[in-house]
mmCIF file of C-alpha atoms in Angstrom:
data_model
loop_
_atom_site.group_PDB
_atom_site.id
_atom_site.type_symbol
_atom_site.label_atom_id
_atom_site.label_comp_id
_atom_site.label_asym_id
_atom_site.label_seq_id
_atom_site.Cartn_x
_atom_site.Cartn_y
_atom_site.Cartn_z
ATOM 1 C CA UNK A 711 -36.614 -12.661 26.332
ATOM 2 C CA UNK A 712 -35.975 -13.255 22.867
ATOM 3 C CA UNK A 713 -36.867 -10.188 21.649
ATOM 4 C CA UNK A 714 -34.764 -8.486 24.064
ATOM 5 C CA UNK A 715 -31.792 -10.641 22.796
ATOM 6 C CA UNK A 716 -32.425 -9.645 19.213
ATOM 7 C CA UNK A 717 -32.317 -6.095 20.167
ATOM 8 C CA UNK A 718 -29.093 -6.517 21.603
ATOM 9 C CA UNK A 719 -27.647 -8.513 18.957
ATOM 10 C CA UNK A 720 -29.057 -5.464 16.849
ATOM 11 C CA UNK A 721 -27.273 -2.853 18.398
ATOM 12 C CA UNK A 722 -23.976 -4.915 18.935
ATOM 13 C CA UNK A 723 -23.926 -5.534 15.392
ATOM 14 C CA UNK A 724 -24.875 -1.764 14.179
ATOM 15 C CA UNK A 725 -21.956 -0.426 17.129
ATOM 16 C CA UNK A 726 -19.683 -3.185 15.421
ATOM 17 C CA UNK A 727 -20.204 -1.774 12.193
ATOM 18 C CA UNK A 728 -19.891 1.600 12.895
ATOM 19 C CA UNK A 729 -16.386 0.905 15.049
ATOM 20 C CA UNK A 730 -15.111 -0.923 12.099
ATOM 21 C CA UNK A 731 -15.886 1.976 9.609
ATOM 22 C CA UNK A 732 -13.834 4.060 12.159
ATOM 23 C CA UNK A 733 -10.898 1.802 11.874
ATOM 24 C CA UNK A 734 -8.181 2.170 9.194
ATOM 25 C CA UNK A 735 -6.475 -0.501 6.650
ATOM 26 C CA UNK A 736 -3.526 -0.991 5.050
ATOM 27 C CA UNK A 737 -2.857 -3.522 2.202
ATOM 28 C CA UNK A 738 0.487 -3.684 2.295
ATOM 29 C CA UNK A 739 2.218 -5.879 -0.961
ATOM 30 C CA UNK A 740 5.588 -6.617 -0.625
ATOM 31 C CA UNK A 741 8.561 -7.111 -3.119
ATOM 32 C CA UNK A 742 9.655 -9.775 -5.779
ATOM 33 C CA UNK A 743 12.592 -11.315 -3.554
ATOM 34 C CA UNK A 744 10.057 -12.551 -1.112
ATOM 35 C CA UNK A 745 7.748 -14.370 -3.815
ATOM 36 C CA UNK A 746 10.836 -16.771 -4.552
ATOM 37 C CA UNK A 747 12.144 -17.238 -1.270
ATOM 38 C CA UNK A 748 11.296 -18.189 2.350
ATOM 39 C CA UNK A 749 10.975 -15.378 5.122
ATOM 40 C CA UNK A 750 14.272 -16.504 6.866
ATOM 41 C CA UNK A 751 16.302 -16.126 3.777
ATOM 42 C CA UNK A 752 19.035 -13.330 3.055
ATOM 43 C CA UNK A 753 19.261 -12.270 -0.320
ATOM 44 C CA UNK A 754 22.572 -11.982 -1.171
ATOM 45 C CA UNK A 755 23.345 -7.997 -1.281
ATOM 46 C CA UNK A 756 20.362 -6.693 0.977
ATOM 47 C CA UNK A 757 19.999 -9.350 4.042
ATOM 48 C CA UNK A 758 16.901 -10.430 5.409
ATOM 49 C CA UNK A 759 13.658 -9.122 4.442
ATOM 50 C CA UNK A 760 11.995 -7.963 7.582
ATOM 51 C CA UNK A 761 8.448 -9.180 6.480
ATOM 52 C CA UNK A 762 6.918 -9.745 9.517
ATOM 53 C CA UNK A 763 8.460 -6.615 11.220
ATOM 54 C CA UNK A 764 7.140 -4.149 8.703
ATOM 55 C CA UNK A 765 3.680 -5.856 9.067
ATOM 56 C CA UNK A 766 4.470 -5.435 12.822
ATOM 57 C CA UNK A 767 5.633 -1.681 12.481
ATOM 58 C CA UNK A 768 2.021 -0.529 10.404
ATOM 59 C CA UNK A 769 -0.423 -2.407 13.393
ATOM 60 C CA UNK A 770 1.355 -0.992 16.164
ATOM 61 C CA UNK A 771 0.616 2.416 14.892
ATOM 62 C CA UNK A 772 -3.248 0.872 14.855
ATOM 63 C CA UNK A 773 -4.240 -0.052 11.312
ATOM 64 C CA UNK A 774 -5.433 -2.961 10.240
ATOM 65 C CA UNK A 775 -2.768 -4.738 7.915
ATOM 66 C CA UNK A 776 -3.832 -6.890 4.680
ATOM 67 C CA UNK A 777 -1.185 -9.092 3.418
ATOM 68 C CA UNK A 778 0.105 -12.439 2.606
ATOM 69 C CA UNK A 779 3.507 -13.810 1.557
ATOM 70 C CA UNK A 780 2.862 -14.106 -2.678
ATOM 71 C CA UNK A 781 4.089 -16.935 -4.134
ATOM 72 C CA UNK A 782 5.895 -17.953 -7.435
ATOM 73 C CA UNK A 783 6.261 -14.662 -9.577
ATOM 74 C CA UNK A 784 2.752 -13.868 -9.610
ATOM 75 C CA UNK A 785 1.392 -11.627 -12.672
ATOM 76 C CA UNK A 786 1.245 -7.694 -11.325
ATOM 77 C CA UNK A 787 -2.211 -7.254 -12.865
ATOM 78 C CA UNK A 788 -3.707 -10.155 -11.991
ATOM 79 C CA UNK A 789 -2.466 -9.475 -8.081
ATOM 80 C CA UNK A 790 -4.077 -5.994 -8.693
ATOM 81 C CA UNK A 791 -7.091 -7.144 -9.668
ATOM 82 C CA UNK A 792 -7.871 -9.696 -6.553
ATOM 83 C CA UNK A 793 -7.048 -6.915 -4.413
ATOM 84 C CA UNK A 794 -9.271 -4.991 -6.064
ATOM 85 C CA UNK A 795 -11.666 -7.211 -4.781
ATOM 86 C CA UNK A 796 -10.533 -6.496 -1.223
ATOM 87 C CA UNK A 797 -11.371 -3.006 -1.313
ATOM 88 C CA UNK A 798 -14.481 -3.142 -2.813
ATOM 89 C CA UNK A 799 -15.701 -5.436 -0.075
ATOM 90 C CA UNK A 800 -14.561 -3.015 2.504
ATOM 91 C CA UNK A 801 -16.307 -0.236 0.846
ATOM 92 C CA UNK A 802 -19.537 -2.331 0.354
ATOM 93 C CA UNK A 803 -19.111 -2.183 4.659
ATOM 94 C CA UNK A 804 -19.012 1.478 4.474
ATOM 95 C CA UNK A 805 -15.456 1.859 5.014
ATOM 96 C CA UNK A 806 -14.334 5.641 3.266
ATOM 97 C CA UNK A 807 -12.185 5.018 0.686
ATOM 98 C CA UNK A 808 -9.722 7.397 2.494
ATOM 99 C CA UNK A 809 -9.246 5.360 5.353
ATOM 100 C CA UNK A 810 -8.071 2.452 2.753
ATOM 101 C CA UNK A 811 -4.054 2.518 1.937
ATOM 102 C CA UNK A 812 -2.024 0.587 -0.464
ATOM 103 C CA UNK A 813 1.403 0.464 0.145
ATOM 104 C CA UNK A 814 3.503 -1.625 -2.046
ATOM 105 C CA UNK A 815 7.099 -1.757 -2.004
ATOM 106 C CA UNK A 816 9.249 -2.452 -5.247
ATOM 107 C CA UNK A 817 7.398 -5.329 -7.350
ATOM 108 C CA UNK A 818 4.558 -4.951 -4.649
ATOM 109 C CA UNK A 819 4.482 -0.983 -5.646
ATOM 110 C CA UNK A 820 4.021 -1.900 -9.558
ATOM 111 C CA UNK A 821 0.865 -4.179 -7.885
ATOM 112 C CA UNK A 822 -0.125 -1.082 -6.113
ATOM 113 C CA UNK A 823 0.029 0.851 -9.160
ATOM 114 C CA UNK A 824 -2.345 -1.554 -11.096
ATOM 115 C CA UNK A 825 -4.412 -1.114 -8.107
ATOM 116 C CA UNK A 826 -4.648 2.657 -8.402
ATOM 117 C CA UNK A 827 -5.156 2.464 -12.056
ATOM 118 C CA UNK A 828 -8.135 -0.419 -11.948
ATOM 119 C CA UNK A 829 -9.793 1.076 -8.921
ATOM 120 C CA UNK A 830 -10.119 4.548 -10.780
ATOM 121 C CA UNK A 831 -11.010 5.810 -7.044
ATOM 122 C CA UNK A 832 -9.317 9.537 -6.126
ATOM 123 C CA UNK A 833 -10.226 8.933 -2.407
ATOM 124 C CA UNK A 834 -8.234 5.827 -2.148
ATOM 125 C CA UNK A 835 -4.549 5.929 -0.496
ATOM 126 C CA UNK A 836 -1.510 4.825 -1.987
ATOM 127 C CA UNK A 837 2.028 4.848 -1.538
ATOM 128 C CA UNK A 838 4.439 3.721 -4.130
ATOM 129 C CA UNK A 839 7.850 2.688 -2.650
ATOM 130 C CA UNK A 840 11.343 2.311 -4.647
ATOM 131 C CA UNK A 841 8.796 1.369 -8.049
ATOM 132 C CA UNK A 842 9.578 3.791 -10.554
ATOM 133 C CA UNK A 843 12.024 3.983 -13.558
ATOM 134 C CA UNK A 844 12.760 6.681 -16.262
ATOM 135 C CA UNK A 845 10.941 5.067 -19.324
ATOM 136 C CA UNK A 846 7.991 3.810 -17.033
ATOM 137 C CA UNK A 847 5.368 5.634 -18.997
ATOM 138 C CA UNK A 848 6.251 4.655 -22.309
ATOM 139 C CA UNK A 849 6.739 0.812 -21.249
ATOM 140 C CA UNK A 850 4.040 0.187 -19.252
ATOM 141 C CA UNK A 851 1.547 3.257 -20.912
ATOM 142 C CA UNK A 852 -1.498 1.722 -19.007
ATOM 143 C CA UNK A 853 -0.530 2.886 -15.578
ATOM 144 C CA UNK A 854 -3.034 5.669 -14.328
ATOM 145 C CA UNK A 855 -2.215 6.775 -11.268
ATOM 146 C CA UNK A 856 -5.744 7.896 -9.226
ATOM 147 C CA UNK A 857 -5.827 8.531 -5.471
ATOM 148 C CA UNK A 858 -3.578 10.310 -3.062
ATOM 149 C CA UNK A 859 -0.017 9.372 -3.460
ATOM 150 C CA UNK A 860 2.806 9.287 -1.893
ATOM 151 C CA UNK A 861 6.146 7.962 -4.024
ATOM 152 C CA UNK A 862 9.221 7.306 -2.118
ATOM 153 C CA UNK A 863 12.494 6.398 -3.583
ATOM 154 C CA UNK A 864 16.100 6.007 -2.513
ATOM 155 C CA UNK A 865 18.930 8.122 -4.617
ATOM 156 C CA UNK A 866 20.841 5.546 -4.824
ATOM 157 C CA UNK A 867 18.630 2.721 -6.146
ATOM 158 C CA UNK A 868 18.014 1.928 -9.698
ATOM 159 C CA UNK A 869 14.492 2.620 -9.196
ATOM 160 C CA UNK A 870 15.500 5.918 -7.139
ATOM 161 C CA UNK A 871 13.928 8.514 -9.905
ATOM 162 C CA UNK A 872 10.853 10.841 -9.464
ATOM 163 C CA UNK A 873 7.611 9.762 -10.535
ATOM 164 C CA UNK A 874 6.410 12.873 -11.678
ATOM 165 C CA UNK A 875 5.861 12.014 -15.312
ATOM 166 C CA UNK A 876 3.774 9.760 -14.398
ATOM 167 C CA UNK A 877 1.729 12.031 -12.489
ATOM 168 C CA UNK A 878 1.331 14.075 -15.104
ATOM 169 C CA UNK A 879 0.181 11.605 -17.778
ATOM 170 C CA UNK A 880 -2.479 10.219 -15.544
ATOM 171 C CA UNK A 881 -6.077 11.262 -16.250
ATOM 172 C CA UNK A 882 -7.595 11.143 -12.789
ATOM 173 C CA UNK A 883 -7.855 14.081 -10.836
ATOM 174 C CA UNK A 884 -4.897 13.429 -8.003
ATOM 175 C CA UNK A 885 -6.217 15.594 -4.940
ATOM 176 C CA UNK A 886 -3.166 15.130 -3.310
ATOM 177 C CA UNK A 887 0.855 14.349 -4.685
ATOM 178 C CA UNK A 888 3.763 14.090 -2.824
ATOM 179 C CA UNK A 889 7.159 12.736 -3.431
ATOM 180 C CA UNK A 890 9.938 12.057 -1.019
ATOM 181 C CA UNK A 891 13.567 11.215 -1.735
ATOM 182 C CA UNK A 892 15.948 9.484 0.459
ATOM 183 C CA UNK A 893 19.295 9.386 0.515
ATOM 184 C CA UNK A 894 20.229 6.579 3.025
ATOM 185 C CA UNK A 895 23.058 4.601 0.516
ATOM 186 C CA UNK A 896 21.521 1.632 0.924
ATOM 187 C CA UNK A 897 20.030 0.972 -2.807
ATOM 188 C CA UNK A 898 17.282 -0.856 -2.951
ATOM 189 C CA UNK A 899 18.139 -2.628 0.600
ATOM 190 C CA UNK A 900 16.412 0.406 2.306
ATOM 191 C CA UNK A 901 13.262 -1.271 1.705
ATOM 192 C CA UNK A 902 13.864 -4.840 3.358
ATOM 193 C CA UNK A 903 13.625 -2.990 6.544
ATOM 194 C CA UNK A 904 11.030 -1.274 8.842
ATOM 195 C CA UNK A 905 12.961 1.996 8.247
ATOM 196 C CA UNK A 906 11.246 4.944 10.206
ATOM 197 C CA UNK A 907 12.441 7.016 7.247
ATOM 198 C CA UNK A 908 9.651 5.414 5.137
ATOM 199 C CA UNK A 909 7.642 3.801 7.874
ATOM 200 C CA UNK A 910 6.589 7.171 9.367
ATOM 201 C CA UNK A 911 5.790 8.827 6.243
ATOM 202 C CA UNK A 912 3.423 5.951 5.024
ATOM 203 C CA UNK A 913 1.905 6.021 8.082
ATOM 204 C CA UNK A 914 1.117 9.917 8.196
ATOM 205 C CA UNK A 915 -0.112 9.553 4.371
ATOM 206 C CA UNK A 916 -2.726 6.424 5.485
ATOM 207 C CA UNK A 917 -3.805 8.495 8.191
ATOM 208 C CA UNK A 918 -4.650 11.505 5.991
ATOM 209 C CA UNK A 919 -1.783 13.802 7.035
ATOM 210 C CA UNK A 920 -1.436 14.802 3.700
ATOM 211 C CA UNK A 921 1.143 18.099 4.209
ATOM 212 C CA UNK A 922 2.863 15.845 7.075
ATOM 213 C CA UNK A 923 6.663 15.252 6.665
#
């Protein structure tokens, strides 16, 4: 009897395994309003930010979602790094590095961005959202991007500016680069809400739809 039941708990655990190498994940990091300021609060030109609804929006389309509410003005590279940490774990399961995304919205994308350049992985995900300004590369010169990335940015933001310099002055190989450019007149607001115009393509990009969109 016992050995029957350690059989079984051997094959549960190896189907386990294998199901959750099938499954996909998305660390999503959100922006620098939200560090300072409690999920019910309006900022004062962009409204609500819909926290919980974008978390929402990413797991109904299956993934599993990563994220927590950061507190107090944490340091982008130290937030990187601890992340970091989170996707080496996974990978130490066996989950492929391409079925591991990084989205990171405005602050959250600059995290993201640390994340790309630390984990020096060209399999990993990433999508960079309303997080890059003209001068980028010569102020923050460590940035590498490495992975497959997606940047999407909103013409009418401040940070609403290809980051194809970037691209450029990055070392790692980048299998795949695509950048999308919206044009909804919202500024930066666009991005305190589940918007399908960004929503979809992240999604596509995490699921390795690559030419999608």
């Amino acid at each position: 009897m016992k050995f029957k039941l350690l059989i079984s708990l051997l094959v549960f655990s190896f189907v386990w395994a294998c199901y959750q190498r099938e499954e996909r994940f998305i660390f999503f990091l959100h922006n620098r309003f939200l560090e300072e300021h409690g999920l019910s609060e309006a900022h004062p030109v962009y409204g609500r930010m819909e926290y919980l609804e974008i978390i929402k929006a990413f797991k109904d389309e299956g993934f599993k979602v990563i994220s927590e509410k950061r507190k107090g003005n944490v340091n982008a590279r130290d937030y990187a790094q601890k992340i970091n940490q989170q996707i080496d774990s996974l990978l130490q399961l066996g989950i492929e590095p391409n079925k591991i995304t990084v989205i990171g919205t405005s602050k959250g994308g600059y995290i993201a961005q640390y994340v790309s350049t630390f984990a020096k992985n060209p399999d990993l995900n990433f999508v960079f959202i309303a997080c890059y300004m003209d001068g980028d590369v010569e102020q923050i010169p460590e940035i590498n991007y490495c992975g497959n990335v997606l940047t999407i940015y909103e013409k009418t933001d401040t940070f609403g500016v290809t980051a194809l310099e970037r691209k450029l002055n990055s070392s790692c190989d980048i299998k795949h680069f695509k950048e999308i450019e919206l044009n909804t007149g919202l500024q930066h607001g666009f991005l305190f809400k589940p918007m399908k115009l960004w929503i979809e393509p992240s999604v596509a990009w995490a699921n390795g739809h690559y030419n999608n969109h």
